[in-house]
Short mmCIF file of C-alpha atoms and ligand atoms in Angstrom, two decimals:
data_model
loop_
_atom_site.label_atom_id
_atom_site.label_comp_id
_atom_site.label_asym_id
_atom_site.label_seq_id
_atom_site.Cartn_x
_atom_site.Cartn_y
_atom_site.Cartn_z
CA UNK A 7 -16.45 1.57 10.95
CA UNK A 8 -18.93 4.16 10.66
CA UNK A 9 -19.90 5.13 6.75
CA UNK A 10 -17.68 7.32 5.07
CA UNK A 11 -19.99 10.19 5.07
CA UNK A 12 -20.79 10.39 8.42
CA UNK A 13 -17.11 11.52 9.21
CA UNK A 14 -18.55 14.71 7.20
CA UNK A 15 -19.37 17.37 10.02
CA UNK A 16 -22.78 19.03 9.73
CA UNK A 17 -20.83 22.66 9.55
CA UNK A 18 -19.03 21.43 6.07
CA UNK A 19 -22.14 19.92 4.64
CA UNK A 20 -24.04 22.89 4.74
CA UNK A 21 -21.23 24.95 3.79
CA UNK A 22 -20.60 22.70 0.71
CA UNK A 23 -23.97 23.09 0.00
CA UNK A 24 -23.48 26.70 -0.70
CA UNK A 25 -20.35 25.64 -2.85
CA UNK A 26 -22.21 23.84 -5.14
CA UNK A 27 -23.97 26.39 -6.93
CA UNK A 28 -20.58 27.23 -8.01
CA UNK A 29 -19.47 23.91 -9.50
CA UNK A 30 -18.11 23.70 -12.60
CA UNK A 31 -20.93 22.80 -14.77
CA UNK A 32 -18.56 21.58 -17.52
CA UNK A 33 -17.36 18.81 -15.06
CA UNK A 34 -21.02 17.28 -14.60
CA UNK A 35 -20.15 15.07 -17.74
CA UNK A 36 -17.11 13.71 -16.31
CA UNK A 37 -18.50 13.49 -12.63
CA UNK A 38 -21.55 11.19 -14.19
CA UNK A 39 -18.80 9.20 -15.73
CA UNK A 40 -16.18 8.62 -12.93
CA UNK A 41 -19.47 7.85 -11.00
CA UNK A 42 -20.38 5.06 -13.20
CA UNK A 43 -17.63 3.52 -13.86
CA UNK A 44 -16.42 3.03 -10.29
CA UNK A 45 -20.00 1.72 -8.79
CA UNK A 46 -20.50 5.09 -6.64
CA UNK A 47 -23.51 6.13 -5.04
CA UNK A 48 -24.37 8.33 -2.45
CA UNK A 49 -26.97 9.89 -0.19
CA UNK A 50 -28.49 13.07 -1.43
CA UNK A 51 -27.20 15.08 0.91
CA UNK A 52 -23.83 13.31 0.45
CA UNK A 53 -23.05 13.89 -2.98
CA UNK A 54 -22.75 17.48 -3.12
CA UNK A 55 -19.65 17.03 -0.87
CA UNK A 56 -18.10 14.32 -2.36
CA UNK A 57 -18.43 16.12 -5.84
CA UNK A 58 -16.55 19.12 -4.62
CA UNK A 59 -13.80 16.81 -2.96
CA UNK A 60 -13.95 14.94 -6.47
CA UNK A 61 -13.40 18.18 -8.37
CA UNK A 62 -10.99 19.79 -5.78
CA UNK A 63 -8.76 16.64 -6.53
CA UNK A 64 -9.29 16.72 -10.49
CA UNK A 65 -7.95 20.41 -10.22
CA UNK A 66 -4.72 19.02 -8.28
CA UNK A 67 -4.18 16.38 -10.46
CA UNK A 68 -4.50 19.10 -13.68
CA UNK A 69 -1.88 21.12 -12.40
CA UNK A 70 0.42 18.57 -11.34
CA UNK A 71 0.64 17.02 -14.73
CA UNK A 72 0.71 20.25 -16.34
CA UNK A 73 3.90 20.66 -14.26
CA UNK A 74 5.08 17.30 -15.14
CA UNK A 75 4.92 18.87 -18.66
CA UNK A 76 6.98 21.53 -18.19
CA UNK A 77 9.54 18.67 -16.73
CA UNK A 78 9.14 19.83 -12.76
CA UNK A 79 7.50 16.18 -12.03
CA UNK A 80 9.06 12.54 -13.59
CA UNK A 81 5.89 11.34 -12.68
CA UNK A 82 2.11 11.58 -13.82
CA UNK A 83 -0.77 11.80 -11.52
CA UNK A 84 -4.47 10.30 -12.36
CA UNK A 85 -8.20 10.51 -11.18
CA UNK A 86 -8.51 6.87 -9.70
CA UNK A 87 -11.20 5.19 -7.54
CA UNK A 88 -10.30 7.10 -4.39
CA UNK A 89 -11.11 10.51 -5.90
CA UNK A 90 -13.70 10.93 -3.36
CA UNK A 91 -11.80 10.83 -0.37
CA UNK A 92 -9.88 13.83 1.52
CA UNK A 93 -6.73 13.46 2.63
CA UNK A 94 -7.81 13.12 6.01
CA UNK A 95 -10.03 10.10 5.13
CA UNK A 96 -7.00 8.72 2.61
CA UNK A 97 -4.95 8.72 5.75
CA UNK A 98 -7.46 7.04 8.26
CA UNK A 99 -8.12 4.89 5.48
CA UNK A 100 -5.66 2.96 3.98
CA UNK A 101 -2.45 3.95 5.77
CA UNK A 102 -2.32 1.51 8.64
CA UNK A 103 0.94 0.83 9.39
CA UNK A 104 2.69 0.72 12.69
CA UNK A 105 6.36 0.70 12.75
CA UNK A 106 7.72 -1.38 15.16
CA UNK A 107 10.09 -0.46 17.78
CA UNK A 108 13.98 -2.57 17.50
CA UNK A 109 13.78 -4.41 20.80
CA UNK A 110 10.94 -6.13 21.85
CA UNK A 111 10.19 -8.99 23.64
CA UNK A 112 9.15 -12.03 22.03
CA UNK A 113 10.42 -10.73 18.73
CA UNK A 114 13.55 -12.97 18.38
CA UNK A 115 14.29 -10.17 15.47
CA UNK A 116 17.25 -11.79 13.28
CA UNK A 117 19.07 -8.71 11.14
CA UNK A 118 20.16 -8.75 7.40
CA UNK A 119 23.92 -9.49 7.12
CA UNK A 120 24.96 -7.53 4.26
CA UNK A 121 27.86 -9.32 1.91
CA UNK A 122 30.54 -6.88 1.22
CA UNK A 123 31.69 -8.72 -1.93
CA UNK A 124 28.39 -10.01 -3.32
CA UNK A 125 27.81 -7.59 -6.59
CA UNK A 126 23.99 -7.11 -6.86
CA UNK A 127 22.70 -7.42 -10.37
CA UNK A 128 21.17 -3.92 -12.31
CA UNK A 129 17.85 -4.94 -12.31
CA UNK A 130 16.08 -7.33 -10.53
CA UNK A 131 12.01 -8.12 -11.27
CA UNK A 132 10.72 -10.96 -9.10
CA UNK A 133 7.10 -10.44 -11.15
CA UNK A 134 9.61 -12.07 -14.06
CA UNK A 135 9.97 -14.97 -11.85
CA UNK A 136 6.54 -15.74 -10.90
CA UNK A 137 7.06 -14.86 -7.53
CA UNK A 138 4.24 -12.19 -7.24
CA UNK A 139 0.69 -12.77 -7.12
CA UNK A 140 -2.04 -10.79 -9.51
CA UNK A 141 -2.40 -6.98 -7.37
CA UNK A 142 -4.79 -7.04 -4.68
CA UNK A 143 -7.64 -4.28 -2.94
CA UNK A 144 -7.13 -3.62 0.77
CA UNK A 145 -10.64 -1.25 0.22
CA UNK A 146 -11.92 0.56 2.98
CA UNK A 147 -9.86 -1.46 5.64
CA UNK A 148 -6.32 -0.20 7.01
CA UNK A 149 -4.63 -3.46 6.71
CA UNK A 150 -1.98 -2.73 4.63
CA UNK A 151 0.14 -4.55 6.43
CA UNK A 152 -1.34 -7.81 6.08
CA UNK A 153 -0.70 -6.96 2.26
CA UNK A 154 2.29 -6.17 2.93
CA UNK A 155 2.97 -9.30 4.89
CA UNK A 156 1.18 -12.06 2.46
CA UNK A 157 3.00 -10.72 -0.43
CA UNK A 158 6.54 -11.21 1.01
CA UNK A 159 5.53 -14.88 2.19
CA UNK A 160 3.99 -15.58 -1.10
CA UNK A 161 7.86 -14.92 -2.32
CA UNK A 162 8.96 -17.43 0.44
CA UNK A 163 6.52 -20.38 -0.66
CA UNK A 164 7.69 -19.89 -3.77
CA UNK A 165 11.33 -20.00 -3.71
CA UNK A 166 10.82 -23.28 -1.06
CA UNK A 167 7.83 -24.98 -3.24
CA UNK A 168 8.19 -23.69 -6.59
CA UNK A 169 4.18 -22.64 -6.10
CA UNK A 170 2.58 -19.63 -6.33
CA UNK A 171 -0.04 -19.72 -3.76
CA UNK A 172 -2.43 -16.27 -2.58
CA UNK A 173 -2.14 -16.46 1.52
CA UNK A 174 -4.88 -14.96 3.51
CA UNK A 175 -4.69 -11.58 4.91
CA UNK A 176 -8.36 -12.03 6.80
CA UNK A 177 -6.92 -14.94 8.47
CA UNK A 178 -4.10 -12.24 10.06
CA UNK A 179 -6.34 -9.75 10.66
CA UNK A 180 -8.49 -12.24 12.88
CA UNK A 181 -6.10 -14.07 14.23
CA UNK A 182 -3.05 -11.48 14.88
CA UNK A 183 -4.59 -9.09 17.33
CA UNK A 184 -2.68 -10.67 20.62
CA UNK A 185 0.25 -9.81 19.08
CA UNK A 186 -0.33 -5.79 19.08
CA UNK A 187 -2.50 -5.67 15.25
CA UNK A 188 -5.62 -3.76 15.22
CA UNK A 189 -7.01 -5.35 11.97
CA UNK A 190 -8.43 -2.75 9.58
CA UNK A 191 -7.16 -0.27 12.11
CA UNK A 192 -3.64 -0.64 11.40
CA UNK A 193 -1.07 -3.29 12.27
CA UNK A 194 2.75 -4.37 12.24
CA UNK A 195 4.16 -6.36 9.28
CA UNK A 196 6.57 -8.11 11.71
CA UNK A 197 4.06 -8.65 13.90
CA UNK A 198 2.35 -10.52 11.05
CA UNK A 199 5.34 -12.84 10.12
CA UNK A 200 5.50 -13.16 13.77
CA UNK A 201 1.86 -14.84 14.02
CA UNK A 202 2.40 -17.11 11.62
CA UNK A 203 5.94 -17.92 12.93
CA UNK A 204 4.14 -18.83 16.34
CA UNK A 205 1.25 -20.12 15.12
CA UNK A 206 2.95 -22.32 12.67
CA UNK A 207 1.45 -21.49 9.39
CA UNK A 208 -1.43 -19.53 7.54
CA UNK A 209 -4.18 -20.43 5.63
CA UNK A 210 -4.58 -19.38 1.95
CA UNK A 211 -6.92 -16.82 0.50
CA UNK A 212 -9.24 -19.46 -0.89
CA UNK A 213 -9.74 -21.22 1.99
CA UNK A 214 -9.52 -17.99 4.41
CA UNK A 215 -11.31 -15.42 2.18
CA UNK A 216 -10.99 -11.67 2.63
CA UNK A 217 -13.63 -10.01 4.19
CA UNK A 218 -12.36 -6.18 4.15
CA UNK A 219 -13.53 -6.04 8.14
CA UNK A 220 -12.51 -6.67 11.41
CA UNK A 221 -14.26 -8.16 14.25
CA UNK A 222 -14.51 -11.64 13.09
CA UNK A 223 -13.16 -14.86 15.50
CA UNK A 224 -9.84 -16.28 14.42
CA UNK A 225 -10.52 -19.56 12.05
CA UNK A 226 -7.48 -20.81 11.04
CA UNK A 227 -8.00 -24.19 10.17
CA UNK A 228 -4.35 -26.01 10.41
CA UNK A 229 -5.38 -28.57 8.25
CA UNK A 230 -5.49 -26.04 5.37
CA UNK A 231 -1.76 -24.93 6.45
CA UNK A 232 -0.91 -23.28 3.01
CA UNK A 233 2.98 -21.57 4.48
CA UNK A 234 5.20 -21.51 6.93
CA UNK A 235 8.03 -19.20 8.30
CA UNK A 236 10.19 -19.79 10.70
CA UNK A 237 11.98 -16.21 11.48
CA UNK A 238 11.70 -12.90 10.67
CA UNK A 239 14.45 -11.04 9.14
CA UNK A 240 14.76 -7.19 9.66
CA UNK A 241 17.20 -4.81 7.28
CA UNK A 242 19.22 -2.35 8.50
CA UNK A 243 16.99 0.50 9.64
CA UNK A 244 17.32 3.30 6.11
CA UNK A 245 20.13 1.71 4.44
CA UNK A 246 19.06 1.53 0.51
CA UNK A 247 22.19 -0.47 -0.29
CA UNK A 248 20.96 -3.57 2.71
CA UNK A 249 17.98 -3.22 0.72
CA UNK A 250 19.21 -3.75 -2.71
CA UNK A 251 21.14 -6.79 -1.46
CA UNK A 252 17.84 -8.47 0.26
CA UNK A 253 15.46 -7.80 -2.60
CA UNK A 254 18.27 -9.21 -5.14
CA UNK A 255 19.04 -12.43 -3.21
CA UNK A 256 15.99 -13.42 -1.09
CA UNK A 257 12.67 -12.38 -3.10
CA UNK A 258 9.89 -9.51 -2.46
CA UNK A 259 10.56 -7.31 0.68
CA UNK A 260 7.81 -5.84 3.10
CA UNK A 261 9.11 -1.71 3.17
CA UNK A 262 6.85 0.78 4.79
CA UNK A 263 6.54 4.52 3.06
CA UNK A 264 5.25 7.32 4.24
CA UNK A 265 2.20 7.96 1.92
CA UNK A 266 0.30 10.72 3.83
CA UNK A 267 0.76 12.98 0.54
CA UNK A 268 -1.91 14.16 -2.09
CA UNK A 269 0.77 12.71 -5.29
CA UNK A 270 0.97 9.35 -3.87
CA UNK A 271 -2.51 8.91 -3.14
CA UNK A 272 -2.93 9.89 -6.81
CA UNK A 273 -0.06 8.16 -8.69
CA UNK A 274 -0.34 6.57 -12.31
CA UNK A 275 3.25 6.41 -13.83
CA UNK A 276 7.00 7.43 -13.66
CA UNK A 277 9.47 7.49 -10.92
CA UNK A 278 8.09 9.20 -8.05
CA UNK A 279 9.49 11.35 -5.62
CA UNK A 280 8.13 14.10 -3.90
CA UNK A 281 8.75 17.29 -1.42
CA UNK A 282 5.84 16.21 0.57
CA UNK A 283 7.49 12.86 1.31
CA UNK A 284 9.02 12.64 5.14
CA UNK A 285 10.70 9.08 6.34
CA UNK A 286 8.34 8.99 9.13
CA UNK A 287 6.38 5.74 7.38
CA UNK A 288 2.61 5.48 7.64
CA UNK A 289 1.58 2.47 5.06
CA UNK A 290 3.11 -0.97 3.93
CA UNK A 291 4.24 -2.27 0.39
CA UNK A 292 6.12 -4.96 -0.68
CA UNK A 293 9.52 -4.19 -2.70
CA UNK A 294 9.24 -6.83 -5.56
CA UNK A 295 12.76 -5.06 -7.32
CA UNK A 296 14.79 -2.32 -8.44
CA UNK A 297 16.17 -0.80 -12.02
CA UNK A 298 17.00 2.62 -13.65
CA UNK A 299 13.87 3.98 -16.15
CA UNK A 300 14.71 3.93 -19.99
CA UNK A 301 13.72 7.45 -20.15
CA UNK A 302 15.62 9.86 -17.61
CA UNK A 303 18.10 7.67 -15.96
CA UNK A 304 16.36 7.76 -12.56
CA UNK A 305 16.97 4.60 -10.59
CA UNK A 306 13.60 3.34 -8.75
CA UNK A 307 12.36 0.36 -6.15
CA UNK A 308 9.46 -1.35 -7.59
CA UNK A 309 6.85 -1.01 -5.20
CA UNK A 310 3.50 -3.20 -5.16
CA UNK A 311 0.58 -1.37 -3.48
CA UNK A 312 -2.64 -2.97 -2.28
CA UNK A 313 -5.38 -0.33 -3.86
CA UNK A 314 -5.81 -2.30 -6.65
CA UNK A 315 -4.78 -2.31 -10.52
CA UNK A 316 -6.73 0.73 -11.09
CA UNK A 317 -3.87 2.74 -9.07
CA UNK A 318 -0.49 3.40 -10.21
CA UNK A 319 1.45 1.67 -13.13
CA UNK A 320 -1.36 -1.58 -12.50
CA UNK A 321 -1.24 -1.42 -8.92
CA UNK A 322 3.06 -0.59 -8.61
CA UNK A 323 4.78 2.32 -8.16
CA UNK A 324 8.45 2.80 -9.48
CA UNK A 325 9.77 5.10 -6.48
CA UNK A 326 12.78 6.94 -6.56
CA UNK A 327 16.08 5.02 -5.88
CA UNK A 328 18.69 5.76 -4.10
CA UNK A 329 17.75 9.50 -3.14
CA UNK A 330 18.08 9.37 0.79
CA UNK A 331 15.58 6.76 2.03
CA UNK A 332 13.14 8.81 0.02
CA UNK A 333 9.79 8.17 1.56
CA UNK A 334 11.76 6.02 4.42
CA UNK A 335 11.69 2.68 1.97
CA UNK A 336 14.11 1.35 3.93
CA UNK A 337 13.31 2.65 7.04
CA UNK A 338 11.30 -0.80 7.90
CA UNK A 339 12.19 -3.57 5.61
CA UNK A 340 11.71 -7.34 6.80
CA UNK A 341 11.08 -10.53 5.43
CA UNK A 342 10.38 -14.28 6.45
CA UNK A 343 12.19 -17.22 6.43
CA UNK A 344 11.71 -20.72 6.62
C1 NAG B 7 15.62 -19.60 -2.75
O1 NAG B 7 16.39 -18.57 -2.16
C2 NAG B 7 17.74 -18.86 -1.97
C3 NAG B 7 18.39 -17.67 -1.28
O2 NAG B 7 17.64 -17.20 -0.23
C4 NAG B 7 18.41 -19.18 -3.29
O3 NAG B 7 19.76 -19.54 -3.08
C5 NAG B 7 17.65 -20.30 -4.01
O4 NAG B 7 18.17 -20.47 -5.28
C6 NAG B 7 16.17 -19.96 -4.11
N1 NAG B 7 15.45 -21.07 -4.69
C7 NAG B 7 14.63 -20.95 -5.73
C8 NAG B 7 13.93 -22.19 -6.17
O5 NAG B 7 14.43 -19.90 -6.30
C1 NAG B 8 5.12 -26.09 8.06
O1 NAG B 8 5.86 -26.55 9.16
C2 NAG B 8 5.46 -27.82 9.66
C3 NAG B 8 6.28 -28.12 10.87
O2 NAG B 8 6.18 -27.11 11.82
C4 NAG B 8 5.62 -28.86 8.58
O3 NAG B 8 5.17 -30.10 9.05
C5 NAG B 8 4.82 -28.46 7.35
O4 NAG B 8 5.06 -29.33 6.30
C6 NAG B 8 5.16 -27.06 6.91
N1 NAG B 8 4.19 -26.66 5.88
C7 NAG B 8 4.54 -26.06 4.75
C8 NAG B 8 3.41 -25.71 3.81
O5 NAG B 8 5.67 -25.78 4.45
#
């Protein structure tokens, strides 16, 4: 992948240029110190640019919580580590998810059966049961779905070992790519549990570290087998209430949302929802459980992302519940099973 600033044209370099002079000079402080504290450095002729996206995002962020407030937003946005991108690049970036037509060959797709008597319990936190690992960074690589995909067979190993092993999302990104997955280009959860399904296991993240690039051979060393699955499980396409009853009985749930929108890419706390949201998904997450906040009543999924602790409520978001498939959370929910 090319560096981020050469996707910057020529034409909006020189024209940010010009910008500059007008910056807000007030800002320099806080610029230096969002700088600093996330490791950033640029070109010369870079930084100019990626200041004015920086502030251009500060001033969205302002008004949003200033809105929040005033009680139009149950949710408060935050400057984060990505407050250099633009949308565009958020969206090339770290949404790479594919979702994956019903029938397909070689899927052997099993569906959810929901229980019509089982009663599902209010809340349901499978962090509480040690079924989660610590929140990991995807970075500059679209392979959310790998995320996506290691987290829900962490759950797995743990409910059939009673061990909470880190699995290896380099060693899908190598090794997945016959099955349809383009690495840090984007990929297929299913796809993923499909792999491992075939292959008959996956490697751990200590023996298979992650690399945060593509390109490298497959080297999946069997001998270091660290999980298994032996089917994949698919929910009913956007029905929240299948949902609820596979993240309260099984464990952690791979969901796609669509997150092509400025407040997600900037989320810190609350229950989110958002006009901007469509159920046309674009980027994976694993649904770890569900309640109702203290505070307004709003039921939420609990939602672990893959941009690290600095984003969101330590890495989760608490997304609206309930509310139409907001976002599409249940528009692609699957899990493994051994
Ligand atoms: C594993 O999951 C099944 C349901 O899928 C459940 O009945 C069982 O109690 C779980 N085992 C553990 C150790 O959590
Ligand atoms: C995975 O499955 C194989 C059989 O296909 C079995 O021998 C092995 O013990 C399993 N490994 C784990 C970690 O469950």
């Amino acid at each position: 992948m090319p560096p981020l600033w050469a996707v910057v044209t020529v034409t909006s370099l020189v024209f940010l240029r010009t910008f500059s002079i007008t910056q807000d000079q007030a800002l320099e402080e806080a610029w230096r110190g969002w700088k600093g504290v996330h490791a950033k450095e640029y070109l010369e002729e870079e930084e100019a640019f990626r200041r004015a996206v920086w502030e251009k995002n500060m001033q969205k962020i302002k008004i949003h919580n200033l809105e929040a407030s005033l009680g139009k937003h149950s949710y408060q946005l935050a400057m984060n580590h990505l407050g250099d991108l633009t949308d565009e690049e958020f969206n090339q970036l770290l949404n790479g998810f594919h979702p994956d037509p019903v029938k397909r060959r070689g899927g052997n797709l099993a569906f959810f059966q929901k229980s019509a008597s089982l009663k599902t319990p209010k809340e349901v936190d499978w962090r509480k049961k040690g079924y989660v690992t610590p929140v990991k960074n995807q970075g500059h690589c679209g392979a959310c779905w790998a995320f996506s995909a290691t987290g829900a067979l962490e759950g797995l190993l743990v409910n059939k070992t009673g061990k909470l092993v880190s699995l290896s999302e380099q060693n899908l990104i190598d090794c997945s790519g016959k099955l349809g997955n383009h690495g840090c280009h984007g990929g297929y959860i299913r796809r993923a549990f499909e792999y491992v399904r075939d292959n008959g296991g996956i490697n751990s993240e200590g023996a298979y570290p992650y690399l945060e690039k593509e390109g490298f051979s497959c080297h999946y060393n069997p001998q270091d087998r660290a999980a298994n699955c032996t089917s994949v499980v698919a929910v009913q396409r956007g029905s929240e209430e299948d949902l609820e009853q596979a993240v309260a009985t099984i464990g952690p749930v791979s969901v796609a949302v669509d997150a092509h929108n400025f407040p997600f890419h900037f989320y810190k706390s609350g229950v989110f929802s958002t006009i901007f949201c469509s159920d046309s998904v674009n980027h994976a997450m694993l649904a770890v459980g569900y309640g109702t906040s203290p505070e307004d009543g709003k039921q939420y999924w609990i939602l672990k992302n893959s941009w690290s602790e600095k984003w969101g409520e330590q890495g989760y978001m608490r997304l609206v519940k309930g509310a139409d498939n907001h976002c599409g959370v249940a528009s692609q929910a699957s899990y493994p099973t051994m």
